[in-house]
Coordinates of N, CA, C and O in Angstrom, one line a residue:
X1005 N -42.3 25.6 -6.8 CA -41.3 25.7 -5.8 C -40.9 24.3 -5.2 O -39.7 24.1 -5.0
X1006 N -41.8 23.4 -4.9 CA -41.7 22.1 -4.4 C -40.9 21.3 -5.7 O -39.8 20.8 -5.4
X1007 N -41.4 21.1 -6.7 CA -40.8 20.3 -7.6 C -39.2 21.3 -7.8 O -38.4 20.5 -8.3
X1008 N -38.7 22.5 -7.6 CA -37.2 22.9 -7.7 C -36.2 22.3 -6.5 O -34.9 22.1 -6.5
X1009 N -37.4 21.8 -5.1 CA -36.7 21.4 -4.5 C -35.9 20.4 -3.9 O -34.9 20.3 -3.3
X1010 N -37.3 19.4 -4.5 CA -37.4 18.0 -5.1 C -35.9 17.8 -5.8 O -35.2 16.9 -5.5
X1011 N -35.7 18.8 -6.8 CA -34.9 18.4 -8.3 C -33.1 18.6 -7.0 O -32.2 17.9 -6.8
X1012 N -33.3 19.8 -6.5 CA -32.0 20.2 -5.9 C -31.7 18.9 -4.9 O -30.5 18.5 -4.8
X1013 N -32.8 18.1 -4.0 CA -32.4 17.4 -3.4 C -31.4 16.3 -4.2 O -30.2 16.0 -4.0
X1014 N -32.6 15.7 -5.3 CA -31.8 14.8 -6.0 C -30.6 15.3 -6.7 O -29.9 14.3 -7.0
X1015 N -30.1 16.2 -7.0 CA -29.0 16.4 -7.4 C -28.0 16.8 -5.9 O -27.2 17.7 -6.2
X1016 N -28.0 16.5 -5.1 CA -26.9 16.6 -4.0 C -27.2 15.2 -3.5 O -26.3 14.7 -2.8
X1017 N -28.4 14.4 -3.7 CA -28.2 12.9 -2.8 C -26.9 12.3 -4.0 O -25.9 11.6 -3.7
X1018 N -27.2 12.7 -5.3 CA -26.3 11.9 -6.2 C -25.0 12.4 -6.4 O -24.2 11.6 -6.8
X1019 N -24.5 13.7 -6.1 CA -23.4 14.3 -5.5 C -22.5 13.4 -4.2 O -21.3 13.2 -4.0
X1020 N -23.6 13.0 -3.4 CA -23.0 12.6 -2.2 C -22.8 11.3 -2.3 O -21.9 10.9 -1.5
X1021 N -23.2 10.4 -3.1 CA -23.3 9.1 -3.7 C -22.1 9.0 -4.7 O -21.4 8.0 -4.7
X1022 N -22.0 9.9 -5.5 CA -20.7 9.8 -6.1 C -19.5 10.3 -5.5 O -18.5 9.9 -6.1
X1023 N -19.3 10.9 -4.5 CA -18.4 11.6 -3.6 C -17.7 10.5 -3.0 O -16.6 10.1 -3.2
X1024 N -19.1 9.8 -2.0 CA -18.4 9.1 -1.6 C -17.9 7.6 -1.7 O -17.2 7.0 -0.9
X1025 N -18.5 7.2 -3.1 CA -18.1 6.1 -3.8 C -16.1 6.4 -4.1 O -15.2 5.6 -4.2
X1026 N -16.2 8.1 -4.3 CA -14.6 7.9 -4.4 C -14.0 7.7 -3.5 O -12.8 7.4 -3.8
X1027 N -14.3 7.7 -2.0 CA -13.2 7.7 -0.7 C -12.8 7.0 -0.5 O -13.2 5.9 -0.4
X1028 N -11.3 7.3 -0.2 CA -10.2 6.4 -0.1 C -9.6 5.1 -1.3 O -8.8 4.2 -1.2
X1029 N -10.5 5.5 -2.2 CA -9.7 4.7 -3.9 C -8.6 5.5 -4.2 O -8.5 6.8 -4.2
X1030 N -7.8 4.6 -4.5 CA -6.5 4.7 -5.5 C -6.6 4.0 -6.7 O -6.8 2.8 -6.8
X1031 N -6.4 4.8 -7.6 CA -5.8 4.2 -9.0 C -4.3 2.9 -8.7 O -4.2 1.9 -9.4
X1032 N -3.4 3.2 -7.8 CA -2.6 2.3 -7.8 C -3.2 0.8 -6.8 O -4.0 0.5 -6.0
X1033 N -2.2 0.3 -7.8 CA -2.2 -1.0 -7.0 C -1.8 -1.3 -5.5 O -1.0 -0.6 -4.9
X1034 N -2.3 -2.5 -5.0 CA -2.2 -2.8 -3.4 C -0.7 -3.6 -3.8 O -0.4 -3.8 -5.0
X1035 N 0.2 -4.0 -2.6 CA 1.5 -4.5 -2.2 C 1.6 -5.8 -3.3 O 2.5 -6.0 -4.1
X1036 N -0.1 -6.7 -2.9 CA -0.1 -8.0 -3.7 C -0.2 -7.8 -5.1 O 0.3 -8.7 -5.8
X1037 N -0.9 -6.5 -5.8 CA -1.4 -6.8 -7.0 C 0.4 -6.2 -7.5 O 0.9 -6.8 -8.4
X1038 N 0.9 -5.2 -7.0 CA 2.4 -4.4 -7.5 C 3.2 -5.2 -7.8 O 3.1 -5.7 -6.7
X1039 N 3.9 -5.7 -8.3 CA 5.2 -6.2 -8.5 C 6.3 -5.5 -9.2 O 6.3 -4.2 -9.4
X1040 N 7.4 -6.2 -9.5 CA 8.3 -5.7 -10.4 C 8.6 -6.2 -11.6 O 8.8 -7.4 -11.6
X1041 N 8.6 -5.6 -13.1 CA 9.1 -5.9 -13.9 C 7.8 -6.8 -14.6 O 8.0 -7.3 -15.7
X1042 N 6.4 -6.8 -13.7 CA 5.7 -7.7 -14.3 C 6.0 -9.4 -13.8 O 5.7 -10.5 -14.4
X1043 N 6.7 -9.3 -12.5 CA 7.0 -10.1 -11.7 C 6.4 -10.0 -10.3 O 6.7 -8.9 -9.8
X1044 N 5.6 -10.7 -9.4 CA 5.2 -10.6 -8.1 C 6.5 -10.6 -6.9 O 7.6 -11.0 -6.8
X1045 N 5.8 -10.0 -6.3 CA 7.3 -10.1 -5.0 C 6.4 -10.5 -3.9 O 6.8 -11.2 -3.0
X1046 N 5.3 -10.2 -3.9 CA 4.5 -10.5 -2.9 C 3.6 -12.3 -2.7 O 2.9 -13.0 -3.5
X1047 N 4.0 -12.4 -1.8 CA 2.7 -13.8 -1.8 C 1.8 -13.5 -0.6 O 2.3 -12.5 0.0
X1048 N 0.5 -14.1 -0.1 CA -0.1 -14.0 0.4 C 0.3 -15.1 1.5 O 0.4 -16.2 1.0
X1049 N 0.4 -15.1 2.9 CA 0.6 -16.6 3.9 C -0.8 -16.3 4.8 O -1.1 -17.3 5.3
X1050 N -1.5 -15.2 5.0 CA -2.7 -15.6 5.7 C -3.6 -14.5 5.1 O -3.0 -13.4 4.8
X1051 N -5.1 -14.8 4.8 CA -5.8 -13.7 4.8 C -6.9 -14.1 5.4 O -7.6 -15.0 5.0
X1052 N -7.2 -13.6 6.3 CA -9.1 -13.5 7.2 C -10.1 -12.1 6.9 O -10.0 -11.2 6.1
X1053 N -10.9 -12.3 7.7 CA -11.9 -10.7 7.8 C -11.1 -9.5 8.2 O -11.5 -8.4 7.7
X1054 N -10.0 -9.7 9.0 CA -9.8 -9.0 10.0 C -8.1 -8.6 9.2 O -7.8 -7.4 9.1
X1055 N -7.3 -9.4 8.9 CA -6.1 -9.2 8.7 C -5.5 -9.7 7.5 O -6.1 -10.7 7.2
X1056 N -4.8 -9.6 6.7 CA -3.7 -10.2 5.2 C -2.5 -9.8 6.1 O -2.2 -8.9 6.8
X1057 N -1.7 -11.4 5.8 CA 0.0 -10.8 5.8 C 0.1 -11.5 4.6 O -0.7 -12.3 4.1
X1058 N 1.3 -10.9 4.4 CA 1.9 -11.0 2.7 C 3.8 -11.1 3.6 O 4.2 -10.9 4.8
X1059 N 4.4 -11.5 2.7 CA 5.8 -12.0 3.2 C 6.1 -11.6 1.1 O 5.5 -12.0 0.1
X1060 N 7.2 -10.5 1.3 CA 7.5 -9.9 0.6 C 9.3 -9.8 -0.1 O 10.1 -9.1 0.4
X1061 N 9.6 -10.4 -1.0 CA 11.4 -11.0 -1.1 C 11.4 -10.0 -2.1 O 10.5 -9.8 -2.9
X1062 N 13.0 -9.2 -2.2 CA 13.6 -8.9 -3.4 C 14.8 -9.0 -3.3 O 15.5 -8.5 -2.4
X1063 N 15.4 -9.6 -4.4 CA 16.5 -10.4 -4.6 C 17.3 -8.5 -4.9 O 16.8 -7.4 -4.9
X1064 N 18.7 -9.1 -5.1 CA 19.4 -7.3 -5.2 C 18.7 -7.1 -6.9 O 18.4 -8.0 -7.7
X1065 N 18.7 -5.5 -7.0 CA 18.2 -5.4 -8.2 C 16.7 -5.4 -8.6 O 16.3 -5.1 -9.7
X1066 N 16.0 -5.8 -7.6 CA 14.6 -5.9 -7.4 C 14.1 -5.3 -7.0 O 14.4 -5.3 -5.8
X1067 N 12.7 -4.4 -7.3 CA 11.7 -3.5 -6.6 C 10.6 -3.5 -6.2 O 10.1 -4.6 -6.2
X1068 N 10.2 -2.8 -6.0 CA 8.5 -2.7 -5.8 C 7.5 -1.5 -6.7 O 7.3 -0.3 -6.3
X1069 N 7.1 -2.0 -7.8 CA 6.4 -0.9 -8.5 C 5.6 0.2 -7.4 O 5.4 -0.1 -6.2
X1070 N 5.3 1.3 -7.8 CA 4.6 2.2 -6.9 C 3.3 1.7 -6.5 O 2.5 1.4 -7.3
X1071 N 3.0 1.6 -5.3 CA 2.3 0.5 -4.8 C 1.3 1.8 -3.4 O 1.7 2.9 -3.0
X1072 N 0.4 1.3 -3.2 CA -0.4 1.9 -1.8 C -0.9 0.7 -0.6 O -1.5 -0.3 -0.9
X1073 N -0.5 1.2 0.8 CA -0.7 0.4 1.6 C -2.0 0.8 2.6 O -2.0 1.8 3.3
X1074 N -2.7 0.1 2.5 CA -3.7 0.0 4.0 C -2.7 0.6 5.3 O -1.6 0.9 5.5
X1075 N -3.6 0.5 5.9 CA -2.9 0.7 7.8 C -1.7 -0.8 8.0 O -2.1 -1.9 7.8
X1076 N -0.9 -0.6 8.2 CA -0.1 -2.0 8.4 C 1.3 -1.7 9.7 O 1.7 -0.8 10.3
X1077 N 1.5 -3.0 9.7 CA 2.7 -3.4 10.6 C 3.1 -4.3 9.7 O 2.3 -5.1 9.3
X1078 N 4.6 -4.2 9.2 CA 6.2 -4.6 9.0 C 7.1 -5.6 10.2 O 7.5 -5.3 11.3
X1079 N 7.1 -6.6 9.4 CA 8.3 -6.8 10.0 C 9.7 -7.7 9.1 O 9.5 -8.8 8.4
X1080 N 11.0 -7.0 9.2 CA 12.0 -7.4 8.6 C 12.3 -8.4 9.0 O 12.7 -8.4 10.2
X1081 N 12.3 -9.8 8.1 CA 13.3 -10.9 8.6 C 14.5 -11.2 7.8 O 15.3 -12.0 8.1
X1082 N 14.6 -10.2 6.7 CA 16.4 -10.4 6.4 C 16.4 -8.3 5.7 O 15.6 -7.6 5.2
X1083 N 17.6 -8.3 6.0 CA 17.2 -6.4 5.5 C 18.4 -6.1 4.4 O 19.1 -7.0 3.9
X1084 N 18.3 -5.2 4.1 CA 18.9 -4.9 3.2 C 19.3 -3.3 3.2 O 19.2 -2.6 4.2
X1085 N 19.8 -2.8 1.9 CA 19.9 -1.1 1.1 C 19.3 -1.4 0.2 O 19.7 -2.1 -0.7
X1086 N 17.6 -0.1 0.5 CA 16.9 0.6 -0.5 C 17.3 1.6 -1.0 O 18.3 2.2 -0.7
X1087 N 16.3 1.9 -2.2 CA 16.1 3.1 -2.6 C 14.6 3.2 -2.6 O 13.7 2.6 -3.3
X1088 N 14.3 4.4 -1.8 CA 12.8 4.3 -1.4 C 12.0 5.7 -2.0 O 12.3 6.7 -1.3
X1089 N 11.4 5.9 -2.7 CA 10.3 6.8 -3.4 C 8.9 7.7 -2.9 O 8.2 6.7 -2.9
X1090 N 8.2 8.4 -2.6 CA 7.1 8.5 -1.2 C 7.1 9.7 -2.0 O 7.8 10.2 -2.9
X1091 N 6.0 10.4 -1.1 CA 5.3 11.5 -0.7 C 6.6 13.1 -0.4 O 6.7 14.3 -0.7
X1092 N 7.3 12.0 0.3 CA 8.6 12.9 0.7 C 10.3 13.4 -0.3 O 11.3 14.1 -0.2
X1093 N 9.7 12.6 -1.2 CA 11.1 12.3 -2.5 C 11.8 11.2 -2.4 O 11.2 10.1 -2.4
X1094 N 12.9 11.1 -2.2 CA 13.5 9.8 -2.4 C 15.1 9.7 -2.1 O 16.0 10.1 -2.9
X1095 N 15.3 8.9 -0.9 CA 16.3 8.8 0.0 C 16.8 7.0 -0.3 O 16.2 6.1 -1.0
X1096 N 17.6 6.9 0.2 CA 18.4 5.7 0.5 C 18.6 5.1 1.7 O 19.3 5.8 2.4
X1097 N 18.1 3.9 2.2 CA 18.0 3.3 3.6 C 18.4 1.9 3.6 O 18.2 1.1 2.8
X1098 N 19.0 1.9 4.6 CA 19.6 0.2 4.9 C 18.6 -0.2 6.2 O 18.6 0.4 7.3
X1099 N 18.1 -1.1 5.9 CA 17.0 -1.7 6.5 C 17.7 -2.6 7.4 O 18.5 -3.5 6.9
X1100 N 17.6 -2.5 8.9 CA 18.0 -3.8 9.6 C 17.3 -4.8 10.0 O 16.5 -4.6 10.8
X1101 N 17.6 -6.4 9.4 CA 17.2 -7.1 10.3 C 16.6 -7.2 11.6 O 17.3 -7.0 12.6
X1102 N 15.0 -7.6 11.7 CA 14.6 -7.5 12.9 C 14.0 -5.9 13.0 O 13.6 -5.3 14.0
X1103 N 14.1 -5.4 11.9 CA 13.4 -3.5 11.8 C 11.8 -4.6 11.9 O 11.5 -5.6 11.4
X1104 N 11.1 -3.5 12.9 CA 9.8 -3.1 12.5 C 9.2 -1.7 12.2 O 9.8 -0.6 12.4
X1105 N 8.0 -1.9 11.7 CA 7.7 -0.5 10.9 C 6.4 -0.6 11.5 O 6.1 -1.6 12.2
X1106 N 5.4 0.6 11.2 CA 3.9 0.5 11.1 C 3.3 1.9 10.6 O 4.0 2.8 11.0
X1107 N 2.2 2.2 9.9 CA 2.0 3.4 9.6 C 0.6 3.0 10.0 O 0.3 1.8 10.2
X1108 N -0.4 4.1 10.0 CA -1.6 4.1 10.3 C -3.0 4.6 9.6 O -4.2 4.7 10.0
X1109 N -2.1 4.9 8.4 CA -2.8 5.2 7.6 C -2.5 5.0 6.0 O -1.6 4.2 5.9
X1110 N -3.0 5.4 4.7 CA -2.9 4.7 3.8 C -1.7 5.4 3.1 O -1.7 6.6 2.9
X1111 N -0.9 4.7 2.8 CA 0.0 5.7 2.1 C 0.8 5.2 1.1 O 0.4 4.1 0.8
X1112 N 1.8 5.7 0.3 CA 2.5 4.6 -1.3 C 3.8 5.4 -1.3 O 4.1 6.4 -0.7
X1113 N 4.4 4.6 -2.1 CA 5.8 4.8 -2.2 C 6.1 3.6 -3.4 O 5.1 2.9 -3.7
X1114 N 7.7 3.4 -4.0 CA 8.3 2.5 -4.5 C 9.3 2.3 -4.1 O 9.8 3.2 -3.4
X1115 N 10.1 1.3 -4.2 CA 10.7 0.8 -3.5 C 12.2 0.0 -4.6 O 12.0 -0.6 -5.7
X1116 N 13.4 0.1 -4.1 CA 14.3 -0.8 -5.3 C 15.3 -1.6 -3.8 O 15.6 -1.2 -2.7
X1117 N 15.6 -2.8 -4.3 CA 17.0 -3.6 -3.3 C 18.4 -2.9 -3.9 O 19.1 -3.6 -4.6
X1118 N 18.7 -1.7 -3.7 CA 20.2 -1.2 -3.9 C 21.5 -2.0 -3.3 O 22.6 -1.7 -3.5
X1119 N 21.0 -3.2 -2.5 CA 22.3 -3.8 -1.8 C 22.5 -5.0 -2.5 O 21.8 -5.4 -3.5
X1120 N 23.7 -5.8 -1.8 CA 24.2 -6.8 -2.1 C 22.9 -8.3 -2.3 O 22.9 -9.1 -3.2
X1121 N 21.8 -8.2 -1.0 CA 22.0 -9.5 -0.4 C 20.4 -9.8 -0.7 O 20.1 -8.7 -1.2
X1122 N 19.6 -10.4 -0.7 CA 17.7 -10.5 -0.6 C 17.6 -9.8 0.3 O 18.5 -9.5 1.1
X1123 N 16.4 -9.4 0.4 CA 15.8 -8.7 1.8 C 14.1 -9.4 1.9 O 13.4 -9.9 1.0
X1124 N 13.9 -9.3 2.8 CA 12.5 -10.2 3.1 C 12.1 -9.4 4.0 O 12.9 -8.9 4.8
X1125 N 10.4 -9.2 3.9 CA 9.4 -8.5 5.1 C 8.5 -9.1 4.4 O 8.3 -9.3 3.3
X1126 N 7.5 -9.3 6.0 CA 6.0 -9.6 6.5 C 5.3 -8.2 6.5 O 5.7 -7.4 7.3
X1127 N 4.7 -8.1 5.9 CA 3.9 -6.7 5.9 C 2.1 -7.5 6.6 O 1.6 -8.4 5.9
X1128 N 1.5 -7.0 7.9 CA 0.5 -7.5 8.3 C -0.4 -6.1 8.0 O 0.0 -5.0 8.2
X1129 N -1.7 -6.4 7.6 CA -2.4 -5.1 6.9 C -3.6 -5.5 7.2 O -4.1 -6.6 7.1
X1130 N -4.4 -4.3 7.8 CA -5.9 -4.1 9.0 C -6.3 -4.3 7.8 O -5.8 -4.1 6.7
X1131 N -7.8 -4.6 8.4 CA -9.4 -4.8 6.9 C -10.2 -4.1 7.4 O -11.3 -4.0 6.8

């Protein structure tokens, strides 16, 4: 009886060990590794313990492969018209200049520049 119980333990310590080796992995790529076309949109301007911003350009015609974000804050320094992809389906938004965003938790989407002009965002992302 001791040695079945032995065996059941180890088979739930390794249950729990693989469980939670999966938490919170995605198969998709982060903002930096995504690009478009096999093209980066993303550069990195600070990364510490604590925080990455990334400063993010797409020219019109340019997207963001489906991508997953950390907890973050946005901020637009030139905006544009998307076409934006998510969890929710997929709508069309004209981004203003000076928009800030933030979500709190991890989430993905893709993204296209449906407008005329570049669009640029700072995306700052918790560690």
């Amino acid at each position: 009886m001791k040695t079945k119980k032995i065996t059941v333990l180890k088979h739930l310590l390794i249950l729990a060990l693989v469980l939670s080796s999966c938490k919170n992995k995605t198969p998709l790529p982060d903002p930096l590794e995504a690009g478009w076309k096999g093209e980066a949109v993303c550069e990195v301007l600070e990364d510490d313990k604590e925080l990455r911003v990334l400063k993010c350009t797409f020219e019109p015609g340019v997207g963001h492969e489906k991508h997953y974000h950390n907890p973050h804050v946005g901020y637009t320094i030139a905006g544009g018209k998307f076409r934006i992809t998510d969890v929710t389906g997929t709508r069309e938004v004209n981004v203003p200049t000076g928009y800030i965003f933030s979500k709190d938790s991890i989430t993905s989407h893709e993204v296209l520049n449906i407008g005329e002009t570049t669009s640029v965002y700072l995306i700052m992302e918790y560690k």
